[in-house]
PDB file of C-alpha atoms in Angstrom:
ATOM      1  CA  UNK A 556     -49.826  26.548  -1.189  1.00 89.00           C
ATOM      2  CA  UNK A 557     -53.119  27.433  -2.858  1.00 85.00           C
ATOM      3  CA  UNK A 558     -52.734  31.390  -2.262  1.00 87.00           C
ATOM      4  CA  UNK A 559     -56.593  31.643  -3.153  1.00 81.00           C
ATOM      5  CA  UNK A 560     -57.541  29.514   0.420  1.00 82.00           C
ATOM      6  CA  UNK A 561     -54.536  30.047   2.455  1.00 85.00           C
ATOM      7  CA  UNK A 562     -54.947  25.850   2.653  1.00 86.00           C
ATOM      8  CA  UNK A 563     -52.096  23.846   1.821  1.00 87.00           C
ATOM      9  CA  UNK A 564     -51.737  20.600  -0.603  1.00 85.00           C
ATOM     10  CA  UNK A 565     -54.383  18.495  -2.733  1.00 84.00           C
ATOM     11  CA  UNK A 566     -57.457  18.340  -0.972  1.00 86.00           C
ATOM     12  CA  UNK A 567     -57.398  22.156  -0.968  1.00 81.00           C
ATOM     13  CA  UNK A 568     -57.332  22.047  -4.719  1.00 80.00           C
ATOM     14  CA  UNK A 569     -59.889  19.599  -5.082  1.00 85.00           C
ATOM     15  CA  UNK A 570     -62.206  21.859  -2.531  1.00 81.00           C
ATOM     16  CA  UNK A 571     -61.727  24.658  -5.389  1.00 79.00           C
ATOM     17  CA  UNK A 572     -62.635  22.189  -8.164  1.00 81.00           C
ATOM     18  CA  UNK A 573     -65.257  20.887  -6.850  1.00 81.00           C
ATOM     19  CA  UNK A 574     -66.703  24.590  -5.820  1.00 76.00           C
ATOM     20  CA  UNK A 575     -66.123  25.645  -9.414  1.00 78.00           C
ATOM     21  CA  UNK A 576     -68.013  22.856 -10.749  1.00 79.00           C
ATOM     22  CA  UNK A 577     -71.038  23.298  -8.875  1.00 76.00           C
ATOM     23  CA  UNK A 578     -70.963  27.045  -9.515  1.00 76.00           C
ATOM     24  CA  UNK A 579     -70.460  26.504 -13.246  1.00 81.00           C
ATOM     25  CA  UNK A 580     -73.533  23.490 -13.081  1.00 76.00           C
ATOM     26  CA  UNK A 581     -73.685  20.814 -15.706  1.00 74.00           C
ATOM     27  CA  UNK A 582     -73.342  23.515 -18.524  1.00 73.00           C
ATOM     28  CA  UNK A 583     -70.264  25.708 -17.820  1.00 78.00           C
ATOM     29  CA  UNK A 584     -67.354  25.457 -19.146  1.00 85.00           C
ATOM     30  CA  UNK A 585     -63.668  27.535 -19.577  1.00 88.00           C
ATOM     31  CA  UNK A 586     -61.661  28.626 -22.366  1.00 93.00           C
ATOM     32  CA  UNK A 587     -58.374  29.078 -22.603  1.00 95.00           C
ATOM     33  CA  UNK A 588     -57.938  32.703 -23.946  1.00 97.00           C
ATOM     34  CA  UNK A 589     -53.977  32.579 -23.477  1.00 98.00           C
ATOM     35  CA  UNK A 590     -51.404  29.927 -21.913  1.00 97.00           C
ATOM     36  CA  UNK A 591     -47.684  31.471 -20.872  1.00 98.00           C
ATOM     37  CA  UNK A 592     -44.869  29.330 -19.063  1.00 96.00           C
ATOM     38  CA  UNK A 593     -42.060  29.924 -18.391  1.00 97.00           C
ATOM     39  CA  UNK A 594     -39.400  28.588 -15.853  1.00 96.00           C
ATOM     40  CA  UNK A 595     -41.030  27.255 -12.904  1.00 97.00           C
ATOM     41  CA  UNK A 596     -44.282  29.381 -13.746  1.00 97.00           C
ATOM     42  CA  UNK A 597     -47.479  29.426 -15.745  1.00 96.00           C
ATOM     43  CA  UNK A 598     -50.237  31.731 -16.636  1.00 97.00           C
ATOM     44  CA  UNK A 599     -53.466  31.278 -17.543  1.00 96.00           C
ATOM     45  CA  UNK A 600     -56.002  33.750 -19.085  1.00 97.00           C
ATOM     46  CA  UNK A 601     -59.297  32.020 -19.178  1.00 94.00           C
ATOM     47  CA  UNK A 602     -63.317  32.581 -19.617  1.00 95.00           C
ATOM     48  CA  UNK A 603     -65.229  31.064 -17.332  1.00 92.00           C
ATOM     49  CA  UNK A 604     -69.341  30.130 -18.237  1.00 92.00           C
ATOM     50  CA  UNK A 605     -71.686  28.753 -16.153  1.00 88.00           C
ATOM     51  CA  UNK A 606     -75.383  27.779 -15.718  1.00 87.00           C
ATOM     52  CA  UNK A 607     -75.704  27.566 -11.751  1.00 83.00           C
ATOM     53  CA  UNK A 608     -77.894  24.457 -11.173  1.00 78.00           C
ATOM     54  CA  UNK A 609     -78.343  24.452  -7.588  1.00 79.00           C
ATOM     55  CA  UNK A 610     -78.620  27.524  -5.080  1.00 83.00           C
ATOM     56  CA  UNK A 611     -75.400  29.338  -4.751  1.00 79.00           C
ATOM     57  CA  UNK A 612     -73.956  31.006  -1.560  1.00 78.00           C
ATOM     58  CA  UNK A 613     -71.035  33.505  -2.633  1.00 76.00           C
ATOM     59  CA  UNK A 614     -69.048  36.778  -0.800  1.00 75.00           C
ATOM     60  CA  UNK A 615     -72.895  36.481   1.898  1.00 78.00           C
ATOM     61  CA  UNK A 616     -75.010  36.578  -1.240  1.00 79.00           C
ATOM     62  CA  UNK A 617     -77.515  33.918  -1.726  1.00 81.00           C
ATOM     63  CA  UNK A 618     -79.071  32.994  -5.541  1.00 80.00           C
ATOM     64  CA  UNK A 619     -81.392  30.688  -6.492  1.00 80.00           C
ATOM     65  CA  UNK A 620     -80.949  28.298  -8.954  1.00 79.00           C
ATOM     66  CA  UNK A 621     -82.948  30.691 -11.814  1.00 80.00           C
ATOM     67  CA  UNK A 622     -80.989  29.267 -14.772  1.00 82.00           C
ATOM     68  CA  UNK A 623     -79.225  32.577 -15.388  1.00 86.00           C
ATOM     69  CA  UNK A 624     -76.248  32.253 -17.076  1.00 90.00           C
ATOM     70  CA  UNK A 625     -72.793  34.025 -16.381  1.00 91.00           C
ATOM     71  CA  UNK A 626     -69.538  34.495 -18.137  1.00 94.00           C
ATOM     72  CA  UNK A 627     -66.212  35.931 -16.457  1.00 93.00           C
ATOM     73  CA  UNK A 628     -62.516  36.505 -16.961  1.00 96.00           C
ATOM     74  CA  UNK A 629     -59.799  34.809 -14.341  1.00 94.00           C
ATOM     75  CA  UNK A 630     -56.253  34.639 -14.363  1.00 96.00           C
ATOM     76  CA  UNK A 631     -54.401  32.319 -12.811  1.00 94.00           C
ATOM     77  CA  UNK A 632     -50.744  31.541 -11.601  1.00 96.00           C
ATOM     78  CA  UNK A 633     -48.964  28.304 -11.195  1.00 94.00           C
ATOM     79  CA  UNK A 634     -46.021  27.694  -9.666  1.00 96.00           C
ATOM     80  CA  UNK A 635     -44.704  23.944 -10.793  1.00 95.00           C
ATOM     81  CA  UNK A 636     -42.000  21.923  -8.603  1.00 94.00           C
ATOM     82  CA  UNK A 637     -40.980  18.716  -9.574  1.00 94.00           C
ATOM     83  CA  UNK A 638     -43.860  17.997 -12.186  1.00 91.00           C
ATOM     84  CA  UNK A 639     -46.171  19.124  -9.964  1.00 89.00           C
ATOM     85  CA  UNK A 640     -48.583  22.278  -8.692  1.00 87.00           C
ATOM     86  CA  UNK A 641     -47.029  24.119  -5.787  1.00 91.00           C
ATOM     87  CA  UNK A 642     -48.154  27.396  -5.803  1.00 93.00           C
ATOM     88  CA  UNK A 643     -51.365  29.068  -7.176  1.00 92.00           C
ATOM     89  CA  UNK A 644     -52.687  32.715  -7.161  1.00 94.00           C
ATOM     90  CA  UNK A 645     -56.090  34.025  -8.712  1.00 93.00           C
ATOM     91  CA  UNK A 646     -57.886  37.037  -9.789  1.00 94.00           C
ATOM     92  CA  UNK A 647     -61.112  37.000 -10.618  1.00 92.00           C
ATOM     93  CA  UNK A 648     -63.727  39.395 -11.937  1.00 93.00           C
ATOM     94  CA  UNK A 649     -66.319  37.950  -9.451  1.00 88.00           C
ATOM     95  CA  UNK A 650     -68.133  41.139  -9.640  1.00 89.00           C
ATOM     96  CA  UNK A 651     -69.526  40.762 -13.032  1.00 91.00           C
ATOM     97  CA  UNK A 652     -70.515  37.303 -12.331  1.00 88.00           C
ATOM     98  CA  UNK A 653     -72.470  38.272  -9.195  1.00 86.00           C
ATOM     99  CA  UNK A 654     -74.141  40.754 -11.415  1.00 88.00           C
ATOM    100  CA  UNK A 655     -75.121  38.424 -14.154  1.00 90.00           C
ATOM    101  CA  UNK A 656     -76.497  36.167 -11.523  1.00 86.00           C
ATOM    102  CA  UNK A 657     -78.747  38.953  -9.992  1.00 83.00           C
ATOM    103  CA  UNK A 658     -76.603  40.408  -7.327  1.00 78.00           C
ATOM    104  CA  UNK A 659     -76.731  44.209  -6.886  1.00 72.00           C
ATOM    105  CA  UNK A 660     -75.286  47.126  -5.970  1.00 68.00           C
ATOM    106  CA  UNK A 661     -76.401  49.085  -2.931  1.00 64.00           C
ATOM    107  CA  UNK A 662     -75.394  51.963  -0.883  1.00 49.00           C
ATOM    108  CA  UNK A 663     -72.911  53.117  -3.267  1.00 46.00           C
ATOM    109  CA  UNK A 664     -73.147  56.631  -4.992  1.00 42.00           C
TER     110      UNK A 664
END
């Protein structure tokens, strides 16, 4: 169960692979800040960087492909069964990146 879709089994994860890829464009790419597992769970800390190549749609925003860059913080949860991925949970800090890419703030004060 891919908590972050509510979809269930691999072509759900591929969906969010393929979604980060084109958000990232040909230039992003994700470090590892910190790696923790233990018993049927792990935990990733990572940095995500991108360079969004083509027009992006996120959360009803639209931005153009402008060649802004963008750089983030996730976490992510894993839940392994048998060798394999059965669970997965997310939090992102999409605010910043919507920021970055030229998103604003509005009606708040």
């Amino acid at each position: 169960m891919n908590h972050v879709t509510g979809q269930v089994g691999i072509p759900s994860y591929r969906s969010v692979i393929e979604w980060a890829r084109q958000l990232q464009g040909e230039e992003g790419r994700n470090v590892i800040d910190d790696l923790i597992s233990e018993d049927d769970r792990v935990a990733v800390f990572i940095t995500v960087n991108g360079r969004p190549s083509k027009e992006l749609k996120l959360f009803g925003l639209t931005f153009p492909a402008s060649g802004q860059t963008f750089s983030n913080k996730h976490v992510h949860t894993f839940r392994v069964r048998d060798g394999k991925l059965s669970e997965h949970w997310a939090i992102r800090d999409d605010l910043t990146m919507i920021l970055q890419l030229g998103g604003t703030l509005t009606g708040l004060s």
